[in-house]
mmCIF file of C-alpha atoms in Angstrom:
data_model
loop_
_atom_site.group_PDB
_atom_site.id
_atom_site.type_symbol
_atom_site.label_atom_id
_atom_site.label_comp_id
_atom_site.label_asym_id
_atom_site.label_seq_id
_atom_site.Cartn_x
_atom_site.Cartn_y
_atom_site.Cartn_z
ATOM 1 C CA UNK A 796 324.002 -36.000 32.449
ATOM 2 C CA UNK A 797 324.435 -36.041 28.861
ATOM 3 C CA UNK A 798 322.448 -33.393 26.556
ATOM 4 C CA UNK A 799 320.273 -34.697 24.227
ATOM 5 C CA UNK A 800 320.999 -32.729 20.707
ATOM 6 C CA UNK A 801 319.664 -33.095 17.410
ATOM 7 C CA UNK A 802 321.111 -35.384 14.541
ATOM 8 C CA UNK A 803 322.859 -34.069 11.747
ATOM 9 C CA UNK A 804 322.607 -35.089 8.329
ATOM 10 C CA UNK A 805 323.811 -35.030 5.452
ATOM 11 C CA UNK A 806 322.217 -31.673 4.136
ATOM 12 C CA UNK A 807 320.995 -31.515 0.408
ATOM 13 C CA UNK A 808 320.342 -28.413 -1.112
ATOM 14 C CA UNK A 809 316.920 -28.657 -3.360
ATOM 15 C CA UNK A 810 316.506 -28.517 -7.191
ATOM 16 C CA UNK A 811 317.124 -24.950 -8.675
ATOM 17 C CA UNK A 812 314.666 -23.486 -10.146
ATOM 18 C CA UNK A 813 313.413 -24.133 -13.922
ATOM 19 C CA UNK A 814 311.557 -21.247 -14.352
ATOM 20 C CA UNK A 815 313.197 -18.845 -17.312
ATOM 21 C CA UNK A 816 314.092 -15.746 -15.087
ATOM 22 C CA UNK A 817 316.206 -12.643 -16.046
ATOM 23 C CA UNK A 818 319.673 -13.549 -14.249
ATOM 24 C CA UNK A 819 322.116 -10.737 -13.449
ATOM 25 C CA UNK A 820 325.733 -11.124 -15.619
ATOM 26 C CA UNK A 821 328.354 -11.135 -12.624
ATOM 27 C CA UNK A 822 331.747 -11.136 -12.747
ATOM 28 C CA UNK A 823 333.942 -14.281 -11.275
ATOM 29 C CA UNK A 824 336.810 -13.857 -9.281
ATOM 30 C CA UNK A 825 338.697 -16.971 -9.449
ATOM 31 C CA UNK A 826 341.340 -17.391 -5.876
ATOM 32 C CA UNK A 827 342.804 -19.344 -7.556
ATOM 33 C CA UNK A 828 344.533 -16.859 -9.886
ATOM 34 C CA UNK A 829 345.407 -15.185 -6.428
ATOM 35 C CA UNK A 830 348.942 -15.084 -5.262
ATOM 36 C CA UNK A 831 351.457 -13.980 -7.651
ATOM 37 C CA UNK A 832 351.769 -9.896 -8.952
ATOM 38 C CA UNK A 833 350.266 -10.894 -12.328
ATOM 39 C CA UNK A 834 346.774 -13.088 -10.957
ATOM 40 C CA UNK A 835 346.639 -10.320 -8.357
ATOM 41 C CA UNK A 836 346.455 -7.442 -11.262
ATOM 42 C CA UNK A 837 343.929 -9.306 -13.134
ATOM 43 C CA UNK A 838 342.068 -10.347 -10.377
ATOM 44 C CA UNK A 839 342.077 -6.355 -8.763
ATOM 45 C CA UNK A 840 341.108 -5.104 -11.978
ATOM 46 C CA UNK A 841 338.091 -7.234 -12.290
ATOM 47 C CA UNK A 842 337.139 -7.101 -8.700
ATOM 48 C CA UNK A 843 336.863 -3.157 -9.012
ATOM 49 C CA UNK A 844 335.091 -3.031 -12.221
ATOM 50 C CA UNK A 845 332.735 -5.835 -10.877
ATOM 51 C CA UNK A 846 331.947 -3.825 -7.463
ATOM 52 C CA UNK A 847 331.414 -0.327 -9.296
ATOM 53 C CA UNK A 848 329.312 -1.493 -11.949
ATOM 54 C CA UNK A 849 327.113 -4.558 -10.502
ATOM 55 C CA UNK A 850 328.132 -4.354 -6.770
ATOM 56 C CA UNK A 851 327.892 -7.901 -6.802
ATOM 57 C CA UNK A 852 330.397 -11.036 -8.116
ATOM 58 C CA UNK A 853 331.071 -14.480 -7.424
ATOM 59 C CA UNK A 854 334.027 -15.911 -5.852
ATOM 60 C CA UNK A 855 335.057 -19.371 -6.681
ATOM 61 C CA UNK A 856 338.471 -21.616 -5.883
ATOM 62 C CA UNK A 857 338.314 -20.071 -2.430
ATOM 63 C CA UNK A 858 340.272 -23.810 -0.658
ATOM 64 C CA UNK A 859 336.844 -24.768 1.995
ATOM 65 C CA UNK A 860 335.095 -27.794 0.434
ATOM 66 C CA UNK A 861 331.622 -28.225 -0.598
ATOM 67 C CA UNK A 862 331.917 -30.896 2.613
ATOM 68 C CA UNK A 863 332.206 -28.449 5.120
ATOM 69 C CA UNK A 864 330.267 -26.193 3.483
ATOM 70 C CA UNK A 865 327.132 -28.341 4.092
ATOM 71 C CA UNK A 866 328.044 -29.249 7.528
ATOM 72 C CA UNK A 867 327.492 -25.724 8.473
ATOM 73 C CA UNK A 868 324.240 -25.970 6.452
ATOM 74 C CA UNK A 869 323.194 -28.821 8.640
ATOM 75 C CA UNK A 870 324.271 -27.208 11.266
ATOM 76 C CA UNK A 871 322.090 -24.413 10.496
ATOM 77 C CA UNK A 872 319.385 -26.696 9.828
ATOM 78 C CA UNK A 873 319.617 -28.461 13.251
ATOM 79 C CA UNK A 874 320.018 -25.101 15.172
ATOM 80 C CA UNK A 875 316.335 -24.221 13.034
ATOM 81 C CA UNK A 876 314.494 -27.284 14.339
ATOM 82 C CA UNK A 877 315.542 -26.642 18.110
ATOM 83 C CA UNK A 878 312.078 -25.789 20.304
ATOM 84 C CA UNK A 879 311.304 -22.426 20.085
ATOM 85 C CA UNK A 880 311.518 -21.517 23.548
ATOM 86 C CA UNK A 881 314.585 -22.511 22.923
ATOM 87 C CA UNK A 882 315.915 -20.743 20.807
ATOM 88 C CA UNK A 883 314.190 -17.275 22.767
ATOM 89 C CA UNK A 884 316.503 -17.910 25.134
ATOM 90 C CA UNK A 885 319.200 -16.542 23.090
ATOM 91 C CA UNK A 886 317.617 -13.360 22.106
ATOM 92 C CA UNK A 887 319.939 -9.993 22.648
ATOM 93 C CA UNK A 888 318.335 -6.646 23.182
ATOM 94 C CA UNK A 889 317.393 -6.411 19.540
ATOM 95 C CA UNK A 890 315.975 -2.811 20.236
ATOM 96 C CA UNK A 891 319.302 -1.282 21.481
ATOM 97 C CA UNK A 892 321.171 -2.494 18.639
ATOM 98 C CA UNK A 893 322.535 -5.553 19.900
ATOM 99 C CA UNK A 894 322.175 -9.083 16.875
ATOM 100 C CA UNK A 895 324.838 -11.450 18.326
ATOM 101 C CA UNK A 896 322.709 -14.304 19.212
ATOM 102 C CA UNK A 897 318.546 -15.302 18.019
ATOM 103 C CA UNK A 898 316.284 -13.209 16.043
ATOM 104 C CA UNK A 899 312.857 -14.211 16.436
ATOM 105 C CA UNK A 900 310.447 -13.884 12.763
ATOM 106 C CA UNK A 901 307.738 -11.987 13.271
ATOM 107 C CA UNK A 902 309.369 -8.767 14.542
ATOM 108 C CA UNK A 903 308.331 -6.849 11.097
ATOM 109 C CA UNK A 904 305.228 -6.062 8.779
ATOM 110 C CA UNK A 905 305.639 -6.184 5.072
ATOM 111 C CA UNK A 906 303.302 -5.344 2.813
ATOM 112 C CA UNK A 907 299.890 -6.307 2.616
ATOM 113 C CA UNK A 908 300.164 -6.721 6.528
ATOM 114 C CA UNK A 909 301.824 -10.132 6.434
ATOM 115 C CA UNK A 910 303.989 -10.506 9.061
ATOM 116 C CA UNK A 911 308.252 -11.702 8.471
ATOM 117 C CA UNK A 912 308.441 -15.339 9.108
ATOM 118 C CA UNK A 913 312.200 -14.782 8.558
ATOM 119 C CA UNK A 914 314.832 -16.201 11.280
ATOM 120 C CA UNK A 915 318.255 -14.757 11.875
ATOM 121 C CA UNK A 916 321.302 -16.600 14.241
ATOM 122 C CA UNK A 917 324.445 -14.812 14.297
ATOM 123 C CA UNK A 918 327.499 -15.762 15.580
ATOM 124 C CA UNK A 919 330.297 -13.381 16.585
ATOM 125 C CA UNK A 920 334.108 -14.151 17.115
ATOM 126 C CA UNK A 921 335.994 -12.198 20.108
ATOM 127 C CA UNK A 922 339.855 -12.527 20.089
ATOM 128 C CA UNK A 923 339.265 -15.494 17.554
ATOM 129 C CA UNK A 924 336.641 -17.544 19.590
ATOM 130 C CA UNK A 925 332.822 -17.505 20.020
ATOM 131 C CA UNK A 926 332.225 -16.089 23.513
ATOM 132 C CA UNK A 927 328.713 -15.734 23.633
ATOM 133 C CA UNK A 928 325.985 -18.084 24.749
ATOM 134 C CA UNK A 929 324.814 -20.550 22.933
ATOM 135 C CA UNK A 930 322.917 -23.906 22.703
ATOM 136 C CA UNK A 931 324.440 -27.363 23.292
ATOM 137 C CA UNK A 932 323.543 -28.113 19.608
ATOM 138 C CA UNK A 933 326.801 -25.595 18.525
ATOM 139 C CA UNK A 934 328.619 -25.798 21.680
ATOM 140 C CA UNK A 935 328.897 -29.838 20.884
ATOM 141 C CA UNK A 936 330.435 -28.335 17.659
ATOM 142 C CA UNK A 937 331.807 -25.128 18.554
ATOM 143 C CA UNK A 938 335.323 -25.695 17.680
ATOM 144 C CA UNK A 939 334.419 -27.037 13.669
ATOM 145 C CA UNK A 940 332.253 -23.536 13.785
ATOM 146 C CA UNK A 941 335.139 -20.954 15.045
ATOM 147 C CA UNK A 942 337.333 -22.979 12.010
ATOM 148 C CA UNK A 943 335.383 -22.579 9.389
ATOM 149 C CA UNK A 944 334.730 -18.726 10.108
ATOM 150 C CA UNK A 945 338.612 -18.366 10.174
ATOM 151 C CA UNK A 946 338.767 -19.963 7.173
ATOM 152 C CA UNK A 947 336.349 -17.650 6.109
ATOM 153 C CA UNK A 948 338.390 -14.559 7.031
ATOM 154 C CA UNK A 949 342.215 -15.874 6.009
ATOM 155 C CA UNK A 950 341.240 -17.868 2.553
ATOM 156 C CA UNK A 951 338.414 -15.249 1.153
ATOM 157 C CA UNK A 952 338.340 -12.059 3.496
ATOM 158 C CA UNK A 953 342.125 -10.936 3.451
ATOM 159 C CA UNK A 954 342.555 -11.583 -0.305
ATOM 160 C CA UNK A 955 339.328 -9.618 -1.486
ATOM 161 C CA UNK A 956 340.867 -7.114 1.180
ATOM 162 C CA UNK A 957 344.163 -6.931 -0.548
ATOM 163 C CA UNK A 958 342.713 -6.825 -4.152
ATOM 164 C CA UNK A 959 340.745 -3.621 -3.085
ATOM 165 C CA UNK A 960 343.525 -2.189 -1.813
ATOM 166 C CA UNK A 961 346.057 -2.948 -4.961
ATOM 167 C CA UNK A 962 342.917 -1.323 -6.960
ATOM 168 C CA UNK A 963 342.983 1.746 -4.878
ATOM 169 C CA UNK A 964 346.423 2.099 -5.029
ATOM 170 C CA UNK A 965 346.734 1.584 -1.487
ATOM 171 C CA UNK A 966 349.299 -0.413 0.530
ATOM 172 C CA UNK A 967 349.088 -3.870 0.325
ATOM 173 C CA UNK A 968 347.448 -4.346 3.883
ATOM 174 C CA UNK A 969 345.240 -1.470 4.348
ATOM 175 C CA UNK A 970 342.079 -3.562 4.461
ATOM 176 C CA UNK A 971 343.185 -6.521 6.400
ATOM 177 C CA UNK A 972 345.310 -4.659 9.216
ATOM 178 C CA UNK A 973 341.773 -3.029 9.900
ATOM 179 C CA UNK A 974 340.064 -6.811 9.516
ATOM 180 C CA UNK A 975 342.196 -8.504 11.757
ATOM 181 C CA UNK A 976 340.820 -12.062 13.318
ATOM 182 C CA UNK A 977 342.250 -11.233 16.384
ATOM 183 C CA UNK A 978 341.103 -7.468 16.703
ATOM 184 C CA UNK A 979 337.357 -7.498 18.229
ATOM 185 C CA UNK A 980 334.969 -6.117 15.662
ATOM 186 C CA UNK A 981 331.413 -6.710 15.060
ATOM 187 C CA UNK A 982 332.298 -9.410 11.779
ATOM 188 C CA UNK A 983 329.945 -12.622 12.458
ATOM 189 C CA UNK A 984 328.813 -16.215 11.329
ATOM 190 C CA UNK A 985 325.238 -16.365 10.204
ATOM 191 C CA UNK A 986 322.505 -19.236 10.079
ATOM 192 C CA UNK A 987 319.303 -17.163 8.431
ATOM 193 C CA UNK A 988 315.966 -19.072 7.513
ATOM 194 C CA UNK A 989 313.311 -17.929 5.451
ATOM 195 C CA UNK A 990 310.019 -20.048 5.987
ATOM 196 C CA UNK A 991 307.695 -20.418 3.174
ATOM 197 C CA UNK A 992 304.427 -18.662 2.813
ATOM 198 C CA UNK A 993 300.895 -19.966 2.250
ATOM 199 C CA UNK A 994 299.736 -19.121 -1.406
ATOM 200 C CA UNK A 995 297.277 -17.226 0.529
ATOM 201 C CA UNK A 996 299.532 -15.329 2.198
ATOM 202 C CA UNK A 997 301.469 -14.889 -0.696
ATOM 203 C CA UNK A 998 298.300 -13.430 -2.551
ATOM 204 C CA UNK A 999 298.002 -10.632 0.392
ATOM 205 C CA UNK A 1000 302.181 -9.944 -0.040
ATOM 206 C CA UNK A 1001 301.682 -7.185 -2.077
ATOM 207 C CA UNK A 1002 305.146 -6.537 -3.493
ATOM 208 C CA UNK A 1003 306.012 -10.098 -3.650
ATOM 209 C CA UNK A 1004 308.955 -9.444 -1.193
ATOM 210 C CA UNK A 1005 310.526 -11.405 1.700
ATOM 211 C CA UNK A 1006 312.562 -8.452 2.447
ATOM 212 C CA UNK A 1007 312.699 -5.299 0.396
ATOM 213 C CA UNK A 1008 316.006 -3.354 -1.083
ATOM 214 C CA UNK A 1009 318.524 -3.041 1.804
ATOM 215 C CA UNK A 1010 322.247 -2.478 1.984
ATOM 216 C CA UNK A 1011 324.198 -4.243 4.436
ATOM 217 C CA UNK A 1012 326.100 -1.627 6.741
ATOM 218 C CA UNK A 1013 329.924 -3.636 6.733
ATOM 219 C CA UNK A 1014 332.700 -3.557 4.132
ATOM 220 C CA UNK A 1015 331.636 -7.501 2.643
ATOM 221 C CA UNK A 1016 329.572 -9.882 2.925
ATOM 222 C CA UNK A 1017 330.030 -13.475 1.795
ATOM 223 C CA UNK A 1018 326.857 -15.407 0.705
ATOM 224 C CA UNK A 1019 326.941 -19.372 0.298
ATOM 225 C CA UNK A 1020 325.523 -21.123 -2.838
ATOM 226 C CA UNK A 1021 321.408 -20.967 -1.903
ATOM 227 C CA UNK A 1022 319.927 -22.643 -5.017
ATOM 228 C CA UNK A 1023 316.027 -21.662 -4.011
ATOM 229 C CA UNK A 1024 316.487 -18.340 -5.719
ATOM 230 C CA UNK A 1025 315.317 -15.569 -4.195
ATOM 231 C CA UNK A 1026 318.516 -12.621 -4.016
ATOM 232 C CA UNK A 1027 317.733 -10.119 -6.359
ATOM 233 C CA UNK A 1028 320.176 -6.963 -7.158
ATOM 234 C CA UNK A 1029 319.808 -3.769 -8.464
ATOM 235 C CA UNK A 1030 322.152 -2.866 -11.096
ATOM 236 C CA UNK A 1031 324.681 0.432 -9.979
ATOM 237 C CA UNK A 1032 324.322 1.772 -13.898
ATOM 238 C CA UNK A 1033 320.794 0.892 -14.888
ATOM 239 C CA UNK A 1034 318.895 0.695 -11.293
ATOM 240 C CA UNK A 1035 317.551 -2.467 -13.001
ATOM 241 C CA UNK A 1036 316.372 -5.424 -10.569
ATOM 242 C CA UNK A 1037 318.040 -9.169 -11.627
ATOM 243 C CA UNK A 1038 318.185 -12.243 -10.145
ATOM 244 C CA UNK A 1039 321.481 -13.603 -8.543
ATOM 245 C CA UNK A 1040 322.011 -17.250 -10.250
ATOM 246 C CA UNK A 1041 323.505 -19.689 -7.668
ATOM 247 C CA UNK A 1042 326.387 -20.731 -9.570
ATOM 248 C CA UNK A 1043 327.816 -24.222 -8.437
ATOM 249 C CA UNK A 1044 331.256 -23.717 -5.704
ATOM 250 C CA UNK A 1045 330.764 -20.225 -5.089
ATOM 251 C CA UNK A 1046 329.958 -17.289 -3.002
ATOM 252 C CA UNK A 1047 328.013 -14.531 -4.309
ATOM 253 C CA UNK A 1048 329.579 -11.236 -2.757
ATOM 254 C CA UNK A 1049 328.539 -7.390 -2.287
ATOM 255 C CA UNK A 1050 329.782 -4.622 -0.782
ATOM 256 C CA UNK A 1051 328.201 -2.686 1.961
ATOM 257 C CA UNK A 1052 327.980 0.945 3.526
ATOM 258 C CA UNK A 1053 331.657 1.053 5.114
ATOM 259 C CA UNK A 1054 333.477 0.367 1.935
ATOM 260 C CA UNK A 1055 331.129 2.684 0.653
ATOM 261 C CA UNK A 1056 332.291 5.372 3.232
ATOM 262 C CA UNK A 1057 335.750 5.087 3.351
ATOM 263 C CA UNK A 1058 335.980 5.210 -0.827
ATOM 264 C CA UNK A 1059 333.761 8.803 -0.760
ATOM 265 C CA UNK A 1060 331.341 6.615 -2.356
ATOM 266 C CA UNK A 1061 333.787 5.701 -5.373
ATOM 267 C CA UNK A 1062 332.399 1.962 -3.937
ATOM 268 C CA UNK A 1063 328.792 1.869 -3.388
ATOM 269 C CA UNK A 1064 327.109 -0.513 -0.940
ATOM 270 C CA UNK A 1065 324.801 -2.553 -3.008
ATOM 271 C CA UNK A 1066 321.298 -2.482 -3.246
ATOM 272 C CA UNK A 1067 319.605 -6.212 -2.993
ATOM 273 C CA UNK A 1068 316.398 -7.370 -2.020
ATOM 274 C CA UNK A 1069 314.867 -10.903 -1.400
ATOM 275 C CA UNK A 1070 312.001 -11.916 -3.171
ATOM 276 C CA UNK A 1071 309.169 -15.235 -2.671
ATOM 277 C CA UNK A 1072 311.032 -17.282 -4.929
ATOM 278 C CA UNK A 1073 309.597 -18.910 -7.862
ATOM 279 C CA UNK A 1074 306.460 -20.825 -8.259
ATOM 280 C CA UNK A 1075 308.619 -24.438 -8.281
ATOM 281 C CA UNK A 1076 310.597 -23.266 -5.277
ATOM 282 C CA UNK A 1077 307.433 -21.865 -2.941
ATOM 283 C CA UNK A 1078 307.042 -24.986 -1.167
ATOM 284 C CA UNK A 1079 310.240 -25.214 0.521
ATOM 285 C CA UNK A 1080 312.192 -22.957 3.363
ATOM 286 C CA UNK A 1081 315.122 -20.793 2.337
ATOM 287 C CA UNK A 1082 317.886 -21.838 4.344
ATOM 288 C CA UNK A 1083 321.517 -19.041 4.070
ATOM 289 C CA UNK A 1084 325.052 -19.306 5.191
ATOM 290 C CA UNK A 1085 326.515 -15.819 5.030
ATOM 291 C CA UNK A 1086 329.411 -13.673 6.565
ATOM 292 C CA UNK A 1087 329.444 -10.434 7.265
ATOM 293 C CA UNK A 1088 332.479 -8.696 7.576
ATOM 294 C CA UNK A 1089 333.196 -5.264 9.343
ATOM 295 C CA UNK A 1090 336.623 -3.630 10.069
ATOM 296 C CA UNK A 1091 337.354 -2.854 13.926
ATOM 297 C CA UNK A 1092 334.889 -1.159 16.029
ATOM 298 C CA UNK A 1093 336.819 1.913 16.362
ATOM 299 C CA UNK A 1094 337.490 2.621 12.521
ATOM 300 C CA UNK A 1095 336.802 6.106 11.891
ATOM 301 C CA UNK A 1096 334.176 5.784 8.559
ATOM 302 C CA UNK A 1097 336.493 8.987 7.015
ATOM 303 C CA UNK A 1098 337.227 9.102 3.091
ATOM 304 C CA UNK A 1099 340.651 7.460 2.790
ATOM 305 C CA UNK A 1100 343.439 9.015 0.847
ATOM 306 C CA UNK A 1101 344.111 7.296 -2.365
ATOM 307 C CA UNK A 1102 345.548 8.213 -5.611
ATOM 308 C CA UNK A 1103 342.536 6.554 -7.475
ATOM 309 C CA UNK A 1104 340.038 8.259 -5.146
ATOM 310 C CA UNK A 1105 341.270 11.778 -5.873
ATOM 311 C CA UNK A 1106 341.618 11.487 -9.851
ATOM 312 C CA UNK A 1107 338.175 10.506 -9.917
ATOM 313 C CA UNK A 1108 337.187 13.394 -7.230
ATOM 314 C CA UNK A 1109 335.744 10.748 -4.627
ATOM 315 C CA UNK A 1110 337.195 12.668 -1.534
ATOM 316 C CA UNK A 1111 334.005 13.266 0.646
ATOM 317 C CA UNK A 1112 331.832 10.967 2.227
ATOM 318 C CA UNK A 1113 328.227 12.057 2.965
ATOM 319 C CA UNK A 1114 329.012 12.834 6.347
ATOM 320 C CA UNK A 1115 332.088 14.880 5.645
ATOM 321 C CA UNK A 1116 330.142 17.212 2.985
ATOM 322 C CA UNK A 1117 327.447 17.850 5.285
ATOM 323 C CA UNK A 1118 329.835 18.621 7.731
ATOM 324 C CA UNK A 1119 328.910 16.037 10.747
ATOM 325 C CA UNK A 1120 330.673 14.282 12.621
ATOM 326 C CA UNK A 1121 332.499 10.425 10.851
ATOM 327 C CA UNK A 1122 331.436 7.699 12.499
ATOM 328 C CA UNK A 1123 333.328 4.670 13.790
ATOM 329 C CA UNK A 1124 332.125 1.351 13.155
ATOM 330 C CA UNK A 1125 330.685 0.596 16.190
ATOM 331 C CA UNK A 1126 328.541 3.656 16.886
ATOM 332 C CA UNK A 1127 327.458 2.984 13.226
ATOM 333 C CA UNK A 1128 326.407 -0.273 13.771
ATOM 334 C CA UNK A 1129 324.713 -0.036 16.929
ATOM 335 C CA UNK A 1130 322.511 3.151 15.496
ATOM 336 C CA UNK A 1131 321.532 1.199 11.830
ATOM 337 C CA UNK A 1132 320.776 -2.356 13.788
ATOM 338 C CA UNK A 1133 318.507 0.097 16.318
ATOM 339 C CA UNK A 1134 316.467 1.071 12.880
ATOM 340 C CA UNK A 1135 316.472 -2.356 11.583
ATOM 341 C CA UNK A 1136 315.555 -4.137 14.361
ATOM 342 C CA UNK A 1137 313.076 -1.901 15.874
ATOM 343 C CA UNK A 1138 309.662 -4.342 16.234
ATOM 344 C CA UNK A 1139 306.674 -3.564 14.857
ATOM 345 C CA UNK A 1140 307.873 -1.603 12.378
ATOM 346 C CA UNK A 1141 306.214 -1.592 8.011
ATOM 347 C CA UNK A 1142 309.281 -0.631 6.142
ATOM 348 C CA UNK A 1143 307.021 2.052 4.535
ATOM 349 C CA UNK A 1144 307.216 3.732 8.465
ATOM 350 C CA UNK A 1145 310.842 3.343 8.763
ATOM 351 C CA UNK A 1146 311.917 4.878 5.581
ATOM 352 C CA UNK A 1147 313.629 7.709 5.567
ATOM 353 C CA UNK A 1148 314.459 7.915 9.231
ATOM 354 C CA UNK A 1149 317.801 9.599 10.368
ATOM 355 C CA UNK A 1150 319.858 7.360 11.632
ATOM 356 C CA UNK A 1151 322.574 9.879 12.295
ATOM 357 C CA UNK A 1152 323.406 13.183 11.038
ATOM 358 C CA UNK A 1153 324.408 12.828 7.633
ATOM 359 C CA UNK A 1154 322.567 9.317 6.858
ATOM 360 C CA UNK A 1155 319.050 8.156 6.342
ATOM 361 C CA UNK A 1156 317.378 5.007 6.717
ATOM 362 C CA UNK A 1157 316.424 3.767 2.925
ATOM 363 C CA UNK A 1158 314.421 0.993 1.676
ATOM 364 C CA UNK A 1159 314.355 -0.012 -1.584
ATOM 365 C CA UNK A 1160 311.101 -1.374 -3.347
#
């Protein structure tokens, strides 16, 4: 019997914002540049100055069209307006650590006592396919899905991989022989909805925050063009909070806690938060496209040895000084998603919590 699945459409993004707010200055790095030994040395040279100073740039020229950009939107969209109990069914064990699959809203308090009304889907690739269940909806579509995230990984992943690495000092493939497509690591696909709030609601939200300051626990993550603004990110220098301006064909790109392990902290994983966006843009959902990249599941999170490192006396990690045990990837992520994830949690009762020796739990207001 044949399934009966939503339509897609045609997805159109709304009308940015005309409100006069305090945008953060990001660098661009243009792929386009990328791919002989002079764009490379430009493009490494602004990539590391971008990522120690603002922790956050754009990346634009990166060869997927605006086309199939929006079909993943719409895709996104569609997956959104499935039933609920629907969706449920597709809920991992959220309080062991698992995420692959449907994340419920409603799972944490923020302040004021409102409750998240923010969705997650994520979709994770196992020797180059998505293995895990999933509704008709993307399984009708499955193959234009595991395309576009390989895309994701050869056209953007592996060349911000490589420019690190020729910043470093490092061989040429350090990064990406650690990020391989076909290597099983915990690198997925997500659809992520914020719904809008009541302007009651919004009255009670006492820090005006969807989801406070947070870094993201990978080595990269890639953000799609979301014109309702709402990303904001605190500057590495002045600890300043600025909006991220969604700049037409781009990505907007940070760096996250691995990075930020295996440099000694030369890279820092970037602070961001997401506020209610503004007053012309608070009657409409918040729909993201985002990838979030993490090297294999056995990666020991050690301080790597590079010639930049050492000159500028990054050669301990916080684990390493304290003198606990690294780390890999996996047991990482499993033990941060547990504190993330746990339900029925304020962040003002999470913060602070060890999440293994060496590391602490941090929110950011």
């Amino acid at each position: 019997m044949p399934h009966a699945t939503p339509q897609l459409y045609q997805y159109s993004h709304v009308q940015e914002t005309r409100e006069n707010l305090e945008w953060a200055d990001l660098s661009n790095i243009d792929l386009s540049k990328y791919g002989t030994p002079e764009g490379n040395t430009e493009l490494a040279d602004t990539l590391i100055e971008a990522i120690r100073t603002k922790g956050f740039f754009y990346v634009t020229n990166f060869g997927i069209s605006q086309e199939r950009v929006d079909r993943q939107f719409a895709l996104g969209q569609a997956f959104y307006e499935l039933p609920l109990e629907e969706k449920l069914k597709y809920t991992p064990d959220l309080d062991s650590g698992d995420y692959n699959g449907y994340r419920p809203a409603g799972r944490r308090v923020l302040s004021g006592g409102i409750v998240d009304k923010t969705e997650v889907w994520n979709m994770a690739t196992k020797d180059g396919h998505i293995t895990q269940p999933i509704p008709q909806l993307l399984k009708d579509n499955l193959e234009e899905i595991e395309v576009f995230a390989k895309d994701l990984h050869d056209k953007i992943l592996d060349p911000l991989n490589h420019l690190i690495a020729l910043a470093l000092e490092l061989p040429p493939d350090f990064f990406t022989k650690v990020h391989k497509w076909e290597t099983h690591d915990e690198s997925h696909l997500r659809y992520m909805k914020y719904s809008k709030f009541s302007e009651r609601e919004i009255e009670q939200l006492a820090d005006g925050l969807w989801s406070r300051g947070h870094t993201d626990l990978g080595t990269i993550t890639l953000l799609f063009r979301q014109p309702v603004a709402a990303l904001q990110i605190r500057d590495h220098k002045t600890g300043n909070w600025k909006w991220a301006k969604p700049l037409d064909g781009s990505l907007t790109v940070n760096t996250c806690d691995a990075l930020n392990f295996l440099t000694g902290g030369y890279i820092k994983s970037t602070v961001h938060r997401v506020s209610v966006p503004p007053k012309d843009q608070r009657h409409v959902d918040r729909l993201g496209l985002l990838y979030f990249a993490r090297p294999q599941n056995d990666l020991v999170l050690k301080t790597i040895d590079s010639p930049v490192l050492k000159r500028a006396g990054f050669t301990q990690n916080e684990f390493e000084q304290g003198g606990h045990k690294v780390p890999t990837m996996g047991e990482f992520t499993t033990l941060k998603q547990q504190w993330q994830q746990r339900k029925g949690t304020s962040y003002e009762s999470s913060e602070g919590q060890q999440i293994l020796p060496g590391f602490k739990g941090q929110y950011f207001a």
